[in-house]
Structures are given as structure tokens and as C-alpha cells.
XYZ file of C-alpha atoms in Angstrom:
592
model
C 0.000 0.000 0.000
C 1.284 3.482 -0.813
C 2.193 5.682 2.158
C -0.402 8.282 3.061
C 0.896 11.774 2.365
C 1.380 13.891 5.479
C -1.098 16.814 5.572
C 0.501 20.070 4.463
C 1.860 22.389 7.130
C -0.232 25.551 7.638
C 0.923 28.660 9.464
C -1.287 31.271 11.140
C 0.439 34.463 12.299
C -0.788 36.658 15.144
C 0.484 38.673 18.099
C 2.668 36.975 20.740
C 1.387 37.788 24.256
C 2.793 35.036 26.508
C 6.156 33.363 25.869
C 6.705 29.635 25.444
C 6.329 26.789 22.944
C 3.880 23.885 23.172
C 2.452 21.248 20.883
C -0.563 18.990 21.022
C -4.137 18.473 19.839
C -6.373 21.444 19.173
C -9.681 22.036 20.970
C -11.837 24.641 19.218
C -14.352 26.316 21.525
C -16.787 29.209 21.367
C -18.379 28.519 17.987
C -21.856 27.521 19.056
C -23.699 30.502 20.474
C -27.354 29.657 20.979
C -29.684 32.267 19.537
C -31.179 34.664 22.068
C -34.931 34.069 22.070
C -37.292 37.015 21.545
C -40.906 37.016 22.535
C -43.537 39.624 23.246
C -44.703 40.056 26.840
C -48.143 40.874 28.112
C -48.462 43.973 30.322
C -48.900 41.698 33.330
C -45.667 39.788 32.548
C -43.387 42.885 32.377
C -42.738 43.220 36.162
C -41.886 39.510 36.340
C -39.242 39.832 33.642
C -37.709 42.888 35.308
C -37.555 40.849 38.517
C -35.877 37.967 36.605
C -33.295 40.447 35.277
C -32.547 41.777 38.767
C -32.083 38.234 40.132
C -29.761 37.374 37.223
C -27.692 40.504 37.944
C -27.359 39.535 41.627
C -26.354 35.970 40.676
C -23.847 37.262 38.098
C -22.277 39.557 40.684
C -21.925 36.567 43.008
C -20.363 34.474 40.199
C -17.839 37.188 39.320
C -16.837 37.737 42.956
C -16.222 33.975 43.258
C -14.007 33.993 40.143
C -12.200 37.092 41.438
C -11.523 35.418 44.781
C -10.095 32.300 43.094
C -7.934 34.328 40.693
C -6.588 36.514 43.526
C -5.689 33.377 45.486
C -4.110 31.435 42.591
C -2.430 34.336 40.728
C -2.363 37.664 42.548
C -4.588 40.504 43.692
C -3.524 42.396 40.549
C -5.066 39.777 38.259
C -8.092 39.563 40.557
C -8.513 43.302 40.072
C -9.181 42.667 36.370
C -12.741 41.703 37.364
C -13.430 45.128 38.875
C -14.352 46.301 35.371
C -16.861 43.420 35.116
C -18.474 44.362 38.413
C -18.769 47.983 37.275
C -20.802 46.863 34.229
C -23.375 45.372 36.605
C -23.619 48.729 38.411
C -23.875 50.869 35.258
C -27.255 52.573 35.725
C -27.220 54.018 32.195
C -27.032 50.527 30.691
C -29.437 48.891 33.163
C -32.035 51.669 32.927
C -31.971 51.332 29.137
C -32.544 47.563 29.416
C -35.511 48.058 31.778
C -36.946 50.756 29.494
C -36.588 48.340 26.554
C -38.544 45.658 28.465
C -41.262 48.120 29.496
C -41.709 50.038 26.227
C -41.151 47.251 23.688
C -42.673 44.456 25.819
C -39.744 42.122 25.080
C -38.274 39.454 27.351
C -35.357 40.324 29.655
C -32.665 38.235 27.915
C -33.415 39.771 24.507
C -33.544 43.312 25.926
C -30.259 42.851 27.809
C -28.523 41.291 24.786
C -29.554 44.131 22.428
C -28.508 46.963 24.762
C -25.265 45.372 25.997
C -24.179 44.465 22.460
C -24.769 48.078 21.389
C -22.352 49.242 24.096
C -19.808 46.485 23.348
C -19.882 47.281 19.610
C -19.283 50.956 20.363
C -16.234 50.042 22.483
C -14.953 47.646 19.811
C -15.040 50.466 17.238
C -12.814 52.844 19.268
C -9.331 53.443 17.852
C -7.603 53.115 21.237
C -6.395 49.497 21.698
C -6.926 49.447 25.452
C -10.521 50.714 25.280
C -11.331 48.559 22.270
C -10.292 45.445 24.166
C -12.637 46.335 27.012
C -15.421 45.202 24.659
C -14.322 41.654 25.562
C -14.948 42.409 29.244
C -18.391 43.769 28.355
C -19.271 40.642 26.374
C -17.960 38.391 29.152
C -20.394 39.977 31.623
C -23.211 39.889 29.042
C -22.653 36.176 28.490
C -22.797 35.516 32.242
C -26.021 37.491 32.673
C -27.643 35.711 29.705
C -26.543 32.297 31.006
C -28.172 33.069 34.347
C -31.356 34.366 32.682
C -31.641 31.336 30.402
C -30.393 28.704 32.865
C -27.658 27.492 30.557
C -24.092 26.386 31.390
C -20.786 27.315 29.778
C -20.185 25.459 26.504
C -16.916 23.873 27.740
C -15.798 23.522 31.330
C -12.028 23.981 31.096
C -11.639 22.646 34.638
C -12.835 19.213 33.441
C -10.689 18.598 30.340
C -9.785 14.918 29.988
C -6.475 15.386 28.143
C -3.945 18.187 27.491
C -4.796 20.396 24.511
C -4.257 23.764 22.824
C -7.376 25.939 23.075
C -8.438 27.802 19.915
C -11.272 30.333 20.102
C -12.607 33.450 18.398
C -12.010 35.212 21.715
C -11.513 34.180 25.338
C -13.014 36.051 28.234
C -10.983 36.630 31.408
C -13.535 34.410 33.200
C -12.773 31.511 30.858
C -9.023 32.102 31.078
C -9.256 32.027 34.881
C -10.480 28.397 34.674
C -7.354 27.219 32.856
C -5.090 24.647 34.452
C -1.527 24.431 33.107
C -1.691 20.633 33.357
C -4.442 20.402 30.734
C -4.238 23.688 28.808
C -0.883 23.638 27.025
C -1.478 27.014 25.358
C -4.171 29.022 23.643
C -4.735 31.133 20.555
C -7.537 33.544 19.660
C -8.689 35.433 16.590
C -9.185 38.626 18.601
C -7.210 40.495 21.263
C -3.948 42.336 21.793
C -1.066 42.637 24.269
C -3.055 44.777 26.719
C -6.144 42.551 26.850
C -6.984 41.127 30.264
C -6.811 37.629 28.799
C -3.217 38.271 27.670
C -2.254 39.631 31.098
C -3.675 36.526 32.781
C -1.917 34.186 30.319
C 1.417 35.732 31.302
C 0.592 35.293 35.001
C -0.361 31.644 34.410
C 2.767 31.249 32.237
C 0.687 29.619 29.495
C 2.016 30.235 25.942
C -0.503 32.380 24.064
C -1.054 34.032 20.690
C -3.866 36.466 19.867
C -5.023 38.389 16.800
C -5.095 35.368 14.442
C -8.197 36.746 12.640
C -9.816 33.538 11.322
C -8.099 30.534 12.925
C -11.153 29.510 14.978
C -13.224 29.162 11.792
C -10.546 27.319 9.785
C -9.323 24.833 12.386
C -10.985 21.708 13.711
C -10.863 19.977 17.087
C -8.355 17.107 17.035
C -5.862 18.632 14.576
C -2.206 18.560 15.694
C -0.580 21.946 16.215
C 2.517 23.688 17.498
C 2.010 27.039 19.239
C 4.887 29.531 19.456
C 4.228 32.238 22.048
C 7.614 33.876 21.384
C 6.886 34.780 17.764
C 3.057 34.756 17.652
C 2.669 31.737 15.388
C 0.512 28.606 15.383
C 1.552 25.837 12.983
C -0.939 23.122 12.003
C 0.510 19.734 10.957
C 4.109 20.854 11.660
C 6.648 19.102 9.428
C 9.507 17.011 10.817
C 11.897 19.873 10.022
C 9.697 22.374 11.915
C 9.434 20.020 14.904
C 13.229 19.608 14.869
C 13.800 23.384 14.820
C 11.336 23.962 17.626
C 12.833 21.040 19.524
C 16.058 23.069 19.610
C 14.173 26.093 21.003
C 12.443 23.956 23.656
C 15.770 22.360 24.657
C 17.318 25.813 25.060
C 14.274 26.900 27.067
C 14.556 23.873 29.387
C 18.312 24.414 29.707
C 17.763 28.071 30.645
C 15.111 27.135 33.225
C 17.585 24.677 34.785
C 20.235 27.404 34.956
C 17.735 29.771 36.588
C 16.852 27.100 39.174
C 20.551 26.524 39.904
C 21.077 30.149 40.965
C 17.846 30.449 42.977
C 19.598 30.551 46.357
C 22.768 32.286 45.151
C 23.338 36.034 45.622
C 23.067 38.642 42.860
C 26.792 39.446 42.532
C 28.497 40.650 39.351
C 31.560 38.857 37.968
C 33.776 41.551 39.477
C 32.215 41.346 42.944
C 29.534 44.096 43.040
C 26.661 42.975 45.306
C 23.144 43.961 44.188
C 20.069 43.438 46.368
C 17.350 41.727 44.327
C 13.842 41.905 45.809
C 10.276 41.107 44.742
C 7.126 43.213 44.315
C 4.000 41.720 45.937
C 0.361 42.656 46.476
C -0.796 40.367 49.286
C 0.608 38.325 52.158
C -0.100 35.070 50.266
C 2.598 36.065 47.735
C 5.323 35.253 50.327
C 5.771 31.737 48.907
C 6.453 33.167 45.445
C 9.088 35.469 46.943
C 10.924 32.493 48.478
C 10.532 30.352 45.361
C 11.961 32.956 42.958
C 15.096 33.524 45.028
C 14.395 37.164 45.915
C 15.924 38.743 49.014
C 12.688 39.820 50.614
C 10.086 42.305 49.390
C 11.100 45.603 47.804
C 7.495 46.754 47.342
C 4.375 45.589 49.191
C 1.444 47.350 47.468
C -0.992 47.924 50.336
C -3.798 49.455 48.262
C -5.029 45.960 47.353
C -6.177 45.619 50.980
C -8.443 48.620 50.411
C -10.074 48.103 47.006
C -12.861 45.651 46.014
C -14.650 46.109 49.328
C -17.412 48.269 50.782
C -15.677 49.281 54.036
C -12.195 50.368 55.055
C -9.914 47.618 56.395
C -9.438 47.957 60.149
C -6.053 48.483 61.774
C -6.238 44.863 62.962
C -6.905 43.488 59.452
C -3.952 45.428 58.091
C -1.713 44.356 60.989
C -2.546 40.684 60.305
C -1.572 41.027 56.613
C 1.691 42.881 57.348
C 2.518 40.543 60.254
C 1.972 37.483 58.028
C 4.382 38.562 55.294
C 6.999 39.909 57.750
C 6.900 36.697 59.778
C 7.033 34.457 56.687
C 10.100 36.191 55.236
C 12.144 37.220 58.292
C 15.027 37.993 58.538
C 14.653 39.208 54.940
C 13.327 42.786 54.643
C 9.755 43.645 53.705
C 9.273 47.209 52.428
C 5.655 48.246 52.877
C 4.483 51.146 50.709
C 1.839 53.249 52.401
C -1.505 53.649 50.687
C -1.219 54.588 46.997
C -4.917 55.078 46.238
C -6.050 57.406 43.485
C -5.341 57.750 39.773
C -6.937 54.520 38.518
C -7.348 52.875 41.955
C -10.156 54.000 44.283
C -12.246 52.171 46.836
C -15.695 51.494 45.428
C -17.452 52.995 48.473
C -15.515 56.286 48.471
C -17.499 59.227 47.215
C -14.611 60.707 45.249
C -15.545 63.563 42.935
C -14.472 63.035 39.319
C -11.210 64.775 38.447
C -10.079 66.165 35.106
C -6.582 64.686 35.627
C -6.813 61.955 38.311
C -3.119 61.006 37.972
C -2.241 64.605 38.864
C -4.898 64.838 41.552
C -5.939 63.622 44.985
C -3.924 60.440 45.322
C -1.258 58.587 47.296
C 0.450 60.669 50.028
C -1.850 63.627 49.241
C -4.904 61.529 50.079
C -3.280 60.134 53.241
C -2.235 63.540 54.589
C -5.842 64.762 54.262
C -7.532 61.553 55.456
C -5.366 61.319 58.584
C -7.499 58.749 60.417
C -7.098 56.317 57.482
C -3.349 57.022 57.430
C -2.923 56.654 61.220
C -4.586 53.225 61.201
C -2.170 52.061 58.508
C 0.910 53.552 60.190
C -0.007 51.885 63.501
C -0.507 48.511 61.736
C 2.898 48.793 59.996
C 4.660 49.827 63.201
C 3.100 46.931 65.117
C 4.175 44.458 62.403
C 7.751 45.783 62.641
C 8.031 44.054 66.042
C 7.930 40.602 64.400
C 10.079 40.990 61.278
C 12.452 43.125 59.248
C 9.863 45.720 58.205
C 10.677 48.975 56.405
C 8.191 51.578 55.153
C 8.062 54.044 52.261
C 5.769 56.855 51.181
C 4.476 57.065 47.580
C 4.401 60.162 45.354
C 6.424 62.502 47.566
C 6.792 65.769 45.627
C 8.708 67.828 48.177
C 10.001 68.231 51.720
C 6.756 69.486 53.313
C 4.891 66.240 52.543
C 7.752 64.173 53.966
C 7.865 66.229 57.190
C 4.080 65.971 57.642
C 4.160 62.180 57.118
C 7.098 61.736 59.508
C 5.290 63.823 62.148
C 2.310 61.443 61.945
C 4.659 58.468 62.344
C 6.144 60.051 65.488
C 2.614 60.670 66.811
C 1.679 56.984 66.209
C 4.896 55.801 67.903
C 4.101 57.903 70.977
C 0.565 56.471 71.131
C 1.826 52.876 70.855
C 4.404 53.509 73.591
C 1.728 54.814 75.934
C -0.405 51.738 75.147
C 2.651 49.509 75.769
C 2.302 47.955 72.284
C 5.695 46.776 70.911
C 7.194 48.104 67.663
C 10.659 48.648 66.162
C 11.649 52.171 67.152
C 14.400 52.066 64.492
C 12.013 51.195 61.634
C 13.654 52.480 58.435
C 11.588 54.939 56.410
C 12.126 55.713 52.729
C 10.337 57.512 49.904
C 9.309 56.684 46.362
C 10.995 58.936 43.824
C 8.467 59.167 41.007
C 7.979 62.917 40.447
C 10.666 65.120 38.844
C 10.315 67.675 41.669
C 11.375 64.982 44.178
C 14.563 64.433 42.186
C 15.270 68.159 42.222
C 15.094 68.213 46.064
C 16.482 64.689 46.564
C 19.389 66.031 48.630
C 17.020 67.514 51.253
C 14.872 64.350 51.260
C 17.889 62.050 51.599
C 19.037 63.809 54.783
C 15.769 62.728 56.450
C 15.361 59.208 55.046
C 17.079 55.813 55.066
C 16.497 54.917 51.405
C 14.955 55.892 48.068
C 12.974 53.613 45.744
C 12.554 54.903 42.202
C 9.102 54.207 40.742
C 10.114 54.350 37.098
C 6.573 53.871 35.704
C 5.334 57.163 37.152
C 8.689 58.943 36.827
C 8.585 58.298 33.070
C 4.895 59.229 32.835
C 5.283 62.510 34.724
C 8.588 63.514 33.128
C 7.611 62.813 29.510
C 3.894 63.710 29.929
C 2.928 60.367 28.378
C -0.080 58.188 29.160
C 1.187 54.827 27.923
C -2.366 53.451 27.722
C -3.104 56.074 25.062
C -2.370 54.463 21.707
C -1.551 57.799 20.060
C 1.298 58.687 22.429
C 2.392 55.301 23.853
C 5.413 55.276 21.514
C 6.747 58.302 23.417
C 6.954 56.288 26.669
C 10.704 55.622 26.591
C 12.542 54.258 29.657
C 15.885 55.063 27.976
C 15.009 58.700 27.240
C 18.130 60.726 28.201
C 16.043 62.846 30.603
C 14.925 59.759 32.549
C 18.471 58.415 32.866
C 19.750 61.777 34.121
C 16.970 61.887 36.729
C 17.872 58.374 37.913
C 21.569 59.333 38.116
C 20.758 62.526 40.056
C 18.680 60.484 42.530
C 21.487 57.945 42.993
C 24.082 60.697 43.497
C 21.947 62.481 46.115
C 21.320 59.207 47.964
C 24.952 58.098 48.026
C 26.156 61.562 49.023
C 23.949 61.212 52.132
C 24.943 57.585 52.770
C 21.565 56.024 51.962
C 20.815 53.324 49.395
C 18.588 53.589 46.332
C 16.481 50.957 44.586
C 14.224 50.712 41.547
C 10.806 49.044 41.863
C 9.158 50.025 38.556
C 8.976 47.895 35.402
C 12.520 48.858 34.376
C 13.780 46.745 37.306
C 12.371 43.555 35.765
C 13.617 44.102 32.199
C 16.933 42.262 31.604
C 17.637 44.504 28.587
C 17.852 47.484 30.976
C 19.628 45.778 33.895
C 23.171 46.763 32.769
C 22.064 50.388 32.447
C 20.538 50.560 35.950
C 23.567 48.905 37.525
C 25.886 51.267 35.667
C 23.917 54.265 36.961
C 24.703 53.093 40.499
C 21.406 51.581 41.667
C 21.873 49.388 44.787
C 18.641 47.374 44.664
C 16.204 46.098 42.035
C 12.695 44.902 42.907
C 10.594 43.100 40.293
C 7.604 40.791 39.858
C 8.646 37.383 41.315
C 8.639 35.625 37.920
C 11.164 38.167 36.576
C 13.628 37.886 39.473
C 15.463 34.728 38.209
C 16.375 36.061 34.729
C 17.523 39.391 36.190
C 19.671 37.565 38.785
C 21.089 35.287 36.080
C 22.140 38.349 34.083
C 23.637 40.219 37.067
C 25.821 37.198 37.850
C 27.271 37.326 34.316
C 27.869 41.078 34.088
C 30.930 43.114 34.971
C 30.129 46.304 36.838
C 32.921 48.149 35.013
C 31.271 47.420 31.657
C 27.921 48.555 33.067
C 29.483 51.833 34.239
C 31.024 52.424 30.806
C 27.545 51.864 29.308
C 26.012 54.377 31.740
C 28.686 56.957 30.927
C 27.917 56.525 27.237
C 24.163 56.787 27.925
C 24.484 59.978 29.981
C 26.319 61.612 27.079
C 23.991 60.294 24.373
C 21.107 62.197 22.780
C 19.297 59.125 21.393
C 16.914 56.867 23.355
C 17.099 54.115 20.745
C 20.902 54.216 20.648
C 21.045 53.851 24.451
C 18.597 50.934 24.391
C 20.587 49.178 21.659
C 23.848 49.492 23.609
C 22.244 48.214 26.837
C 20.566 45.310 25.037
C 23.835 44.384 23.305
C 25.700 44.260 26.621
C 22.930 42.147 28.204
C 22.844 39.827 25.188
C 26.630 39.431 25.236
C 26.527 38.453 28.926
C 23.543 36.069 28.675
C 22.708 35.150 25.068
C 20.300 32.411 26.232
C 17.936 35.041 27.716
C 17.461 36.610 24.306
C 17.564 33.715 21.823
C 13.994 32.423 21.936
C 13.164 33.827 18.535
C 12.766 31.132 15.877
């Protein structure tokens, strides 16, 4: 018998959003959407359908809160916060009033009325030019689907928690709710026709460390369940019926990936020391006490940034002093004697408690937020300061203030700390009287007065995300200006160097806890500028440590000297990337 010809290899190209390579059988989901029934109601039936809608909204809210709780526990509070947008849809009176009006005036059933109105809003979002806003249409449709399921008593088409064998998920789109169900043991990777790098589904894929590709346009219509595929999350490619040659080439990539992961595991407990003996402190950024295990697992030396605002959002009341103390105590106790740097409340901008009656601001990122909020809401601030001070009795706790713009704010905050210390002494409650206090440097004005600040502090931590935003006047979520958000802009590097110089002149240390700290391409630059500590998301700590251990500080300083005399952001980035690549080629060779 003649040999059967192997099916031809087919390649679909999209946008890479979560690194990694996997191969296996395809499972296509999301094709069968049952039609939404429409029927005319009698006058007497209208109140009943409005009541059905209200019950479905309550049930949907309950469902979303359950998903949020699970995601916060299994990933982080940051990923759990993705579902805040979903909860807001359920509280949107404009949308809900229009649905009720549709039921009353047109005498149509609740599911049809909700579907028509919600889809109108989702379509409007999908048509916006801005990538970030356009992708919020997926969130809208996720909530819509949940409400309709509850109204119609139907279940999800596929329960990803009950997959019988490992597979690669292919879908037109994937909601964050569906992504939250994924288990790395059974979902090898996923690919969607829709979506982009900033979609919530993409963010969650990176947290789950599941290889993912989005923006494939028509793959879900052209592929069939059971086909064999290779998914490349480095380059944004899915290959159906990969040839032997393709499998061989990707086998090389996978081997290099496995080899790199082994090298990263080998250095987990080793210090971050350059080849010529410069010691760098490498810490982790966390959002909740439960993240302590990740900090230990990634090989970080404690916590460089504990974001306390996640104790305050997604709730209807303020956390008590006792609740906060328990959270701070837990992480300090779990990681001692390693340091835990707790950032005081950084509410505002895009993070506000749902129950706060905060008036809308024209420019919320320039408004009532962070230390400004705390210095006005002193009772809220005192409760947090007392909780942090109490936790300092059980571990190596340090504290830092966000968004300090000048000396007056620092003096006011320190005065409140002294007041809280005096109160705790009189109550005979133990605390560390030598608790180290630092400040975030994220506003250009703070850099300009860094010398005065440094004389009154024990450390600086540079929040590069905001420092870049405020210095360059760039909202990186705005598609039209996002290209101007440049970490290697000469102005940013000079501000970092000025901060380092002011700190060292006053014998205090300086760290970086923004996204620059977790980018290996920028590690040589930061080290060359004299930064003493880097604090990054736990998953990014191992590659940064691996790179530090293969760098020479003298080469990093030469790079920084070049950068401080350069006029070109792209030229600086290229030089830093080249030095990083020379030191650790395996960190940068995942491209096919």
C-alpha cells in the first residue's frame, strides 16, 4: 500500500502575548452561540421579567466575585482586580435603565432586551481606535454572556476545569472568566482570533505562564478539534501539521528553554553578585501576604514593594487596623530575617475604593492620590501607620511613602509616624523604634530636592513607571502617544543618576521598583547608573539575577557613561541590550 501523504503544514500568524512553545491536539471552543430568544410580553408579565433580570444581575455579581476570589488566590490581587471592570458593568445605571426601558416600552423578554442593549455598548467600544478601550469590549461581552446564562439557565459550553487530556485551546475570543479556569496541566497554550497585548486575557496568560497568541483573525473558523498543532508564544505563530523539520527546529528552542530554566533554578539561592564582585540586592514586588511563597521560590531577598492598596479596594468598608496588621505581620513573619518594604496607601489615579465618594477629576493622575490623600484623610493614614509599626516588632519591616513631591509632605508624614509611635508607647504595644523609612521617587520635583529628602530618610525607591509618565507627559495606555513612553530617554536616565548621586552623598541606598527593574535589557544600564537594589515581579527575578551574575560592573558603568552623554533613546537601548545579550545570550535567543 502506498504511504499516506502527510497533511501540508499551515501557518497562522498573530500577536505573541505570553512566551513559550507547546504542541498537542487542538480544541476549538466558542463557535456555538445559541440564539437569544425574543418574545412579546403581556403587560402583566413585564414586572416579572424585570424581577428575573434583577435576580440574574445579583447571581452574576456573586459568580464574578467567586471567580475574582479564586484568581486573587491562585495568581495575585492584581489579576483579581481585572474583574473590577466586570463588576462595574453590573452597576452601570445608564445601561441597566436602558434595558428596563426596553422591556417596558417594547414588551420584550429580559434576555433579549439585555442582549440588544449590551451588544450596542460592546460594539461601540470595539469600534474605538484606542487598543486598550477597544479590548474592554471583551470584558463587556464576558459579563453579558454571564447574565444571559443566568437568565436562560444554561451552562458554559466547555468547562475547562474538566478537560480529559492536554490540549491547545483555539477560540474566536476568550473572556478573562474563561481564562481564569485554565489549568496548566491540561491547557498547554491558547490562541484567539481577537485580542492584543493589553487585553486582560493576555495579562492573565502571562501570570499563568501559558504560551498564548492572539489576533489570528480567522483561525477559529478554519481549524478543527483534534488537529495537531505547534504554538509559538515567542513569535506569535501557530503551525498546524508541523513538518519534521519544523518540529526539529522547535525542539532546539524547547531544549534551550529547558536548559535556561535549569540554569535559573541553579542560581535560585545564590546572591546577585556581578563577575567583578559588586553585590546587588534583588527583591520582589508583591500585592498580598499570600505572595510570600512566590518570593521564596523565585530567590528574591525579601520584598522591595508591598502594594498595600489591594487591601483597600474591592470592598465596601475600610480595612481595620487589625486586618492590616494581620496582613503585614503574616508577610513579615514568613520572610524574616529578609526585609519587607511596605508602601503606604497609593490610592487614586486609577485605583479607588468602590465605596468612596470621590468627585471626578479632570486629571486623576495629577490629583488627589497617594500621600496627598493620606495627609488629608489622617485617620485612614494613622490606622495604617499603627498597623505597619506593630508588624515591625515581628520581622524586618521597612516603610516608604508614595508620590512625595517635596520636603513638606515628607515632614508631615514623619510627624504622623512620630505621633503613632508615641501612642503605641503609651499603650505599651511593641514596635521597632528604628524602623527604616524611605520615599518613592516618582515625580521630577522629588529628584530636584532629593538632597534635602535624603538627609531625612534611610532609602529611596525609584518608581520608574510614574517617573517616566510625569517627566515625559505620556499616558502609555493612550495608543496615540504610547510610543513616546521611553525608559531610555536621556532625561529619565539623568533623573535616575541625580537620585542615585543624592542618595549616596547622604549615605543612603537607592532601589528601583518600577517595570525597568524587571527588564533584563535594561539591567546593565541601571547597575551602571549606580542603583543598589532592584525589585521586580517574582517571575522576573530569576532572569535578572542570572544576568547580574554574568555582568561586569565596570562594563555597566562604561555603558552608563555613554548613555548619559547620548542624545538618542534608541541608541542607548541598543547598547544596553547588546551588553545584556553578550553576557547572557540564552535570555534573548527564543526567537525562531
